[in-house]
Tab-separated table of C-alpha atoms in Angstrom:
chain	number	residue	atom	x	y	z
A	753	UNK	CA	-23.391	73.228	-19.455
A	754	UNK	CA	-23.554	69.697	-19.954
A	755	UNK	CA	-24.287	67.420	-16.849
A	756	UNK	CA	-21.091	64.988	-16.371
A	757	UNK	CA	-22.739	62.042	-17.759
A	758	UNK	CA	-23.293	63.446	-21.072
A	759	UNK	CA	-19.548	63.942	-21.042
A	760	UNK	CA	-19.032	60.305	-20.161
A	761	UNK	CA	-21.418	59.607	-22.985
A	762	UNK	CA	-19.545	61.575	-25.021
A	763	UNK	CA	-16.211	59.685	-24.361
A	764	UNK	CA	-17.796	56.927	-24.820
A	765	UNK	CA	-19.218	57.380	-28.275
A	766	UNK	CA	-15.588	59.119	-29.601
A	767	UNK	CA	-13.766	55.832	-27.875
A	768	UNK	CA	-16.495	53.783	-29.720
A	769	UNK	CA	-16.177	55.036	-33.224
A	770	UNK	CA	-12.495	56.449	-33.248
A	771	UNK	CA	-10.507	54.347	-30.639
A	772	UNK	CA	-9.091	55.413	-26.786
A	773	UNK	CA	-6.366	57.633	-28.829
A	774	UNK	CA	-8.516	59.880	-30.030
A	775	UNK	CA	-10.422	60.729	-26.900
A	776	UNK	CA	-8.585	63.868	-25.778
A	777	UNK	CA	-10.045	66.732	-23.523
A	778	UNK	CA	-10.250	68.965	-27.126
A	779	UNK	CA	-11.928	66.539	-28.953
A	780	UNK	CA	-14.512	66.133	-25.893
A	781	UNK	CA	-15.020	69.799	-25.964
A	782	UNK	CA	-15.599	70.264	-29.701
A	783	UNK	CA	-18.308	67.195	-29.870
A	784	UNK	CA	-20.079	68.911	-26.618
A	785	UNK	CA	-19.401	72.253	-28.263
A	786	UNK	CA	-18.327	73.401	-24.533
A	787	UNK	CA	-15.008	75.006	-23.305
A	788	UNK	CA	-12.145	73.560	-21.693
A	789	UNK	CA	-13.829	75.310	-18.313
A	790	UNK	CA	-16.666	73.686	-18.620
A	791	UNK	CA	-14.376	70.302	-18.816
A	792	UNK	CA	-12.860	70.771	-16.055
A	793	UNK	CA	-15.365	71.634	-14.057
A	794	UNK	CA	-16.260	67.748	-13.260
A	795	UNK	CA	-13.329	66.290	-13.885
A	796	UNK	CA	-9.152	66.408	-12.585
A	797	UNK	CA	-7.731	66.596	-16.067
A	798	UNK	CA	-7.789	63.404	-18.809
A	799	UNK	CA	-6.962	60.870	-16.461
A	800	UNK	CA	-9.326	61.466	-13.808
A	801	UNK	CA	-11.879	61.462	-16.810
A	802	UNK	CA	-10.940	58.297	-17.741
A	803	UNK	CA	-10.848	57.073	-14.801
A	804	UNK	CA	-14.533	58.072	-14.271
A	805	UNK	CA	-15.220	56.269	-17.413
A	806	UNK	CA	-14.114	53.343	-16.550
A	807	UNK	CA	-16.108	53.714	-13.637
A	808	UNK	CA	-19.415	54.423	-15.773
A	809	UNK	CA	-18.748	51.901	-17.951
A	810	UNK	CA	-18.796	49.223	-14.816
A	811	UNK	CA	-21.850	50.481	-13.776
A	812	UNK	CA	-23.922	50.886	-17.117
A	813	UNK	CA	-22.537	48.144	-18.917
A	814	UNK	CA	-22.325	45.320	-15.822
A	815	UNK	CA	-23.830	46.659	-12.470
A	816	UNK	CA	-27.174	47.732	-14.403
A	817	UNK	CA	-27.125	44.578	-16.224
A	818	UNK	CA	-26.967	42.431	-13.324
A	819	UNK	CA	-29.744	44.660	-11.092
A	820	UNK	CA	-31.659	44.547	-14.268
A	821	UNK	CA	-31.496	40.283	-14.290
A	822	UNK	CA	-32.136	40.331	-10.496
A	823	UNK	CA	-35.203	42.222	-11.164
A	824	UNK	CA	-36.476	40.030	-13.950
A	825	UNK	CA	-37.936	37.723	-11.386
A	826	UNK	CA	-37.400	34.919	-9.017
A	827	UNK	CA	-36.024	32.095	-10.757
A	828	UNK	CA	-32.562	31.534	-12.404
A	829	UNK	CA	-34.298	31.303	-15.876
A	830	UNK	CA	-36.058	34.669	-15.514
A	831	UNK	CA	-32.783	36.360	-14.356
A	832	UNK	CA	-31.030	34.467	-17.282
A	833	UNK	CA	-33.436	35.211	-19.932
A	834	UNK	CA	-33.585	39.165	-18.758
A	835	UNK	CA	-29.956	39.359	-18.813
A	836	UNK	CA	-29.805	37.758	-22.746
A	837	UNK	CA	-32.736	40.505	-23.498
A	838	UNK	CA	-30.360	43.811	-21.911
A	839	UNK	CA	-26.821	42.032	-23.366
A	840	UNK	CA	-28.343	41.588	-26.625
A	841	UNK	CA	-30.058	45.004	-26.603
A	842	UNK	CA	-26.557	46.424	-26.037
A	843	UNK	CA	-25.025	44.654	-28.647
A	844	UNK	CA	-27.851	45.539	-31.054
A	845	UNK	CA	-27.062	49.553	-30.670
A	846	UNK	CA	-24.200	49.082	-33.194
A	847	UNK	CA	-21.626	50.625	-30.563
A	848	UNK	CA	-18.631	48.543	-30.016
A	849	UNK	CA	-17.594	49.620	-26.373
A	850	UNK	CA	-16.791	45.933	-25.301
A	851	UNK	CA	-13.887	45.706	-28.072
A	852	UNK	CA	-12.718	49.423	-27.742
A	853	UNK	CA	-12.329	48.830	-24.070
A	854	UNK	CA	-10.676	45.330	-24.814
A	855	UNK	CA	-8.185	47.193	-26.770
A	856	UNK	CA	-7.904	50.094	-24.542
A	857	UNK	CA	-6.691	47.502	-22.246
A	858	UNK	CA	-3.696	45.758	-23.857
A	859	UNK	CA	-2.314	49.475	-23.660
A	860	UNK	CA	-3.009	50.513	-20.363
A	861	UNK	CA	-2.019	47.968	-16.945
A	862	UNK	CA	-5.513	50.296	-15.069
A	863	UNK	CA	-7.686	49.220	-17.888
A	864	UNK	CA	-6.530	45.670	-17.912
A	865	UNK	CA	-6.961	45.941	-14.043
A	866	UNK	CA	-10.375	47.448	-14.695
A	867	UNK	CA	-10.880	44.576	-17.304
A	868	UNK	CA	-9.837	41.522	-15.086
A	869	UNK	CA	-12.408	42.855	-12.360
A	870	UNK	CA	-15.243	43.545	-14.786
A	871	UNK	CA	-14.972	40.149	-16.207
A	872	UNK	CA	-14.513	38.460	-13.017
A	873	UNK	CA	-17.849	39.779	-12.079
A	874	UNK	CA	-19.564	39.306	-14.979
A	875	UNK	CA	-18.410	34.954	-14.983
A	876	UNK	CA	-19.291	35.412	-11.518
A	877	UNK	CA	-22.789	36.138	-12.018
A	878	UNK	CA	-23.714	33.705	-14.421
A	879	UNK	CA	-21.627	31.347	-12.134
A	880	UNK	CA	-24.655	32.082	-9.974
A	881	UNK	CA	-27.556	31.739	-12.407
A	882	UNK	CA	-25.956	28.332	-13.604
A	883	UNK	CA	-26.134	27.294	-9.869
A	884	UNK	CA	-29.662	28.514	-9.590
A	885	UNK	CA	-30.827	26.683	-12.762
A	886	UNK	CA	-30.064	23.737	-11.049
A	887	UNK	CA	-26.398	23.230	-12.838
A	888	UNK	CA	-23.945	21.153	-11.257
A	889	UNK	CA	-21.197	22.899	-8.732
A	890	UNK	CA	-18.324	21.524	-10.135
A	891	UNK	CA	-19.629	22.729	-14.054
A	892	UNK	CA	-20.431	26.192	-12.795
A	893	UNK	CA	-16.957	27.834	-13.745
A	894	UNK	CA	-16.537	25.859	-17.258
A	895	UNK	CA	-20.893	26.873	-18.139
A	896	UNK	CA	-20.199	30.857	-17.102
A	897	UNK	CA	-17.203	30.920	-18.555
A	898	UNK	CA	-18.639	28.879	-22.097
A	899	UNK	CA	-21.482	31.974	-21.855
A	900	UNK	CA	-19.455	34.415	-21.733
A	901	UNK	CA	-16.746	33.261	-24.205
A	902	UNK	CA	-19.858	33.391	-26.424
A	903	UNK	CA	-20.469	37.195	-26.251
A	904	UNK	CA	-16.655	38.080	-26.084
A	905	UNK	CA	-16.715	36.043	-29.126
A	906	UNK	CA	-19.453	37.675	-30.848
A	907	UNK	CA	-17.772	41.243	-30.367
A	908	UNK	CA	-14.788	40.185	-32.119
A	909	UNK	CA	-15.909	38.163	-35.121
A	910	UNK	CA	-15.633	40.138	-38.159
A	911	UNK	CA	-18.644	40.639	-40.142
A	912	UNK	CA	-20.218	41.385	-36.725
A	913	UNK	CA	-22.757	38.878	-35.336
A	914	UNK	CA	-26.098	40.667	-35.382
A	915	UNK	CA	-28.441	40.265	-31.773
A	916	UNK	CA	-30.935	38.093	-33.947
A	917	UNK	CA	-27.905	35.356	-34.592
A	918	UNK	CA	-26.522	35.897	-31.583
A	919	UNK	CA	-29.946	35.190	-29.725
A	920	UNK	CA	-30.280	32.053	-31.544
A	921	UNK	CA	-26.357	30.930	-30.650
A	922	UNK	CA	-27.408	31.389	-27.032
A	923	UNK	CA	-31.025	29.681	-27.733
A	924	UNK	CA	-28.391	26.820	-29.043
A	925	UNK	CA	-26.221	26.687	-26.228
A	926	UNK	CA	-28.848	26.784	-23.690
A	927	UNK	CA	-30.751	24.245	-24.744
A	928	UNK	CA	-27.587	22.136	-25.231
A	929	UNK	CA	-26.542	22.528	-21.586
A	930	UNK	CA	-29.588	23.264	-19.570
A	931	UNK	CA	-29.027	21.538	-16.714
A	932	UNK	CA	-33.100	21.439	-16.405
């Protein structure tokens, strides 16, 4: 019996490599090698899966990145430079989550809900760490929004941008704007 989040893992990775459409209860079952029973016996059908996703995708993929930066450490540039090190590790494990999601969304109004809110939060924080480095107030939306448009960016850009370049593109940027 698989534990739920290895079936949330498993959605993930099928979502990943073959798009939202191909992320069926069936398909979950065969890559788990688990019955339909077994399916159902942590979830309310597909949508209540996905809806759970979304949900573990929030909390992996922003909430854990954020308590992660928080931890790093006192000062702006320690929660900063510990948020780079967990986005970039992320984007180094080859899955593409952040664009199947993206996509996801421009068919489905929840995910672009669930979008909106995630990416509110995420400008949000580094709204904060801006402020905290010492940033101007009325810069603080253009600066988290100029970070962020950098990853977003990086996830689209075909070849992909590997975590080296895109560590030295925020390098770049940072030391172009530090407000230090």
């Amino acid at each position: 019996m698989a534990s739920k989040r290895e079936w949330l893992e498993a959605g993930l990775a099928i979502a990943t490599r073959d798009g939202i459409r191909a992320l069926t209860i069936e398909r979950l079952c065969a890559s788990l090698g688990l019955t339909k029973g077994s399916f159902y016996h942590h979830f309310k059908g597909i949508r209540g899966y996905k809806s759970d996703l979304l949900a573990h995708i929030e909390a992996e993929h922003t909430g854990s990145f954020i308590a992660g930066a928080e931890a790093a450490g006192a000062s702006g540039h320690d929660k900063i430079q510990r948020l780079l090190d967990l986005v970039l590790e992320a984007h180094a494990d080859g899955r593409d989550l952040e664009t199947a999601v993206r996509a996801w969304a421009r068919q489905d109004g929840d995910v672009r809900a669930f979008q909106e809110r995630v990416d509110g939060m995420r400008v949000d924080y580094l709204r904060s760490l801006w402020q905290e480095l010492g940033g101007e107030p009325d810069e603080a939306e253009g600066m988290a929004k100029l970070l962020y448009l950098i990853l977003v960016g990086a996830q689209q850009i075909v070849p992909p941008v590997t975590a080296e370049d895109l560590r030295g593109v925020y390098a770049l940027a940072m030391r172009s704007i530090s407000p230090c």
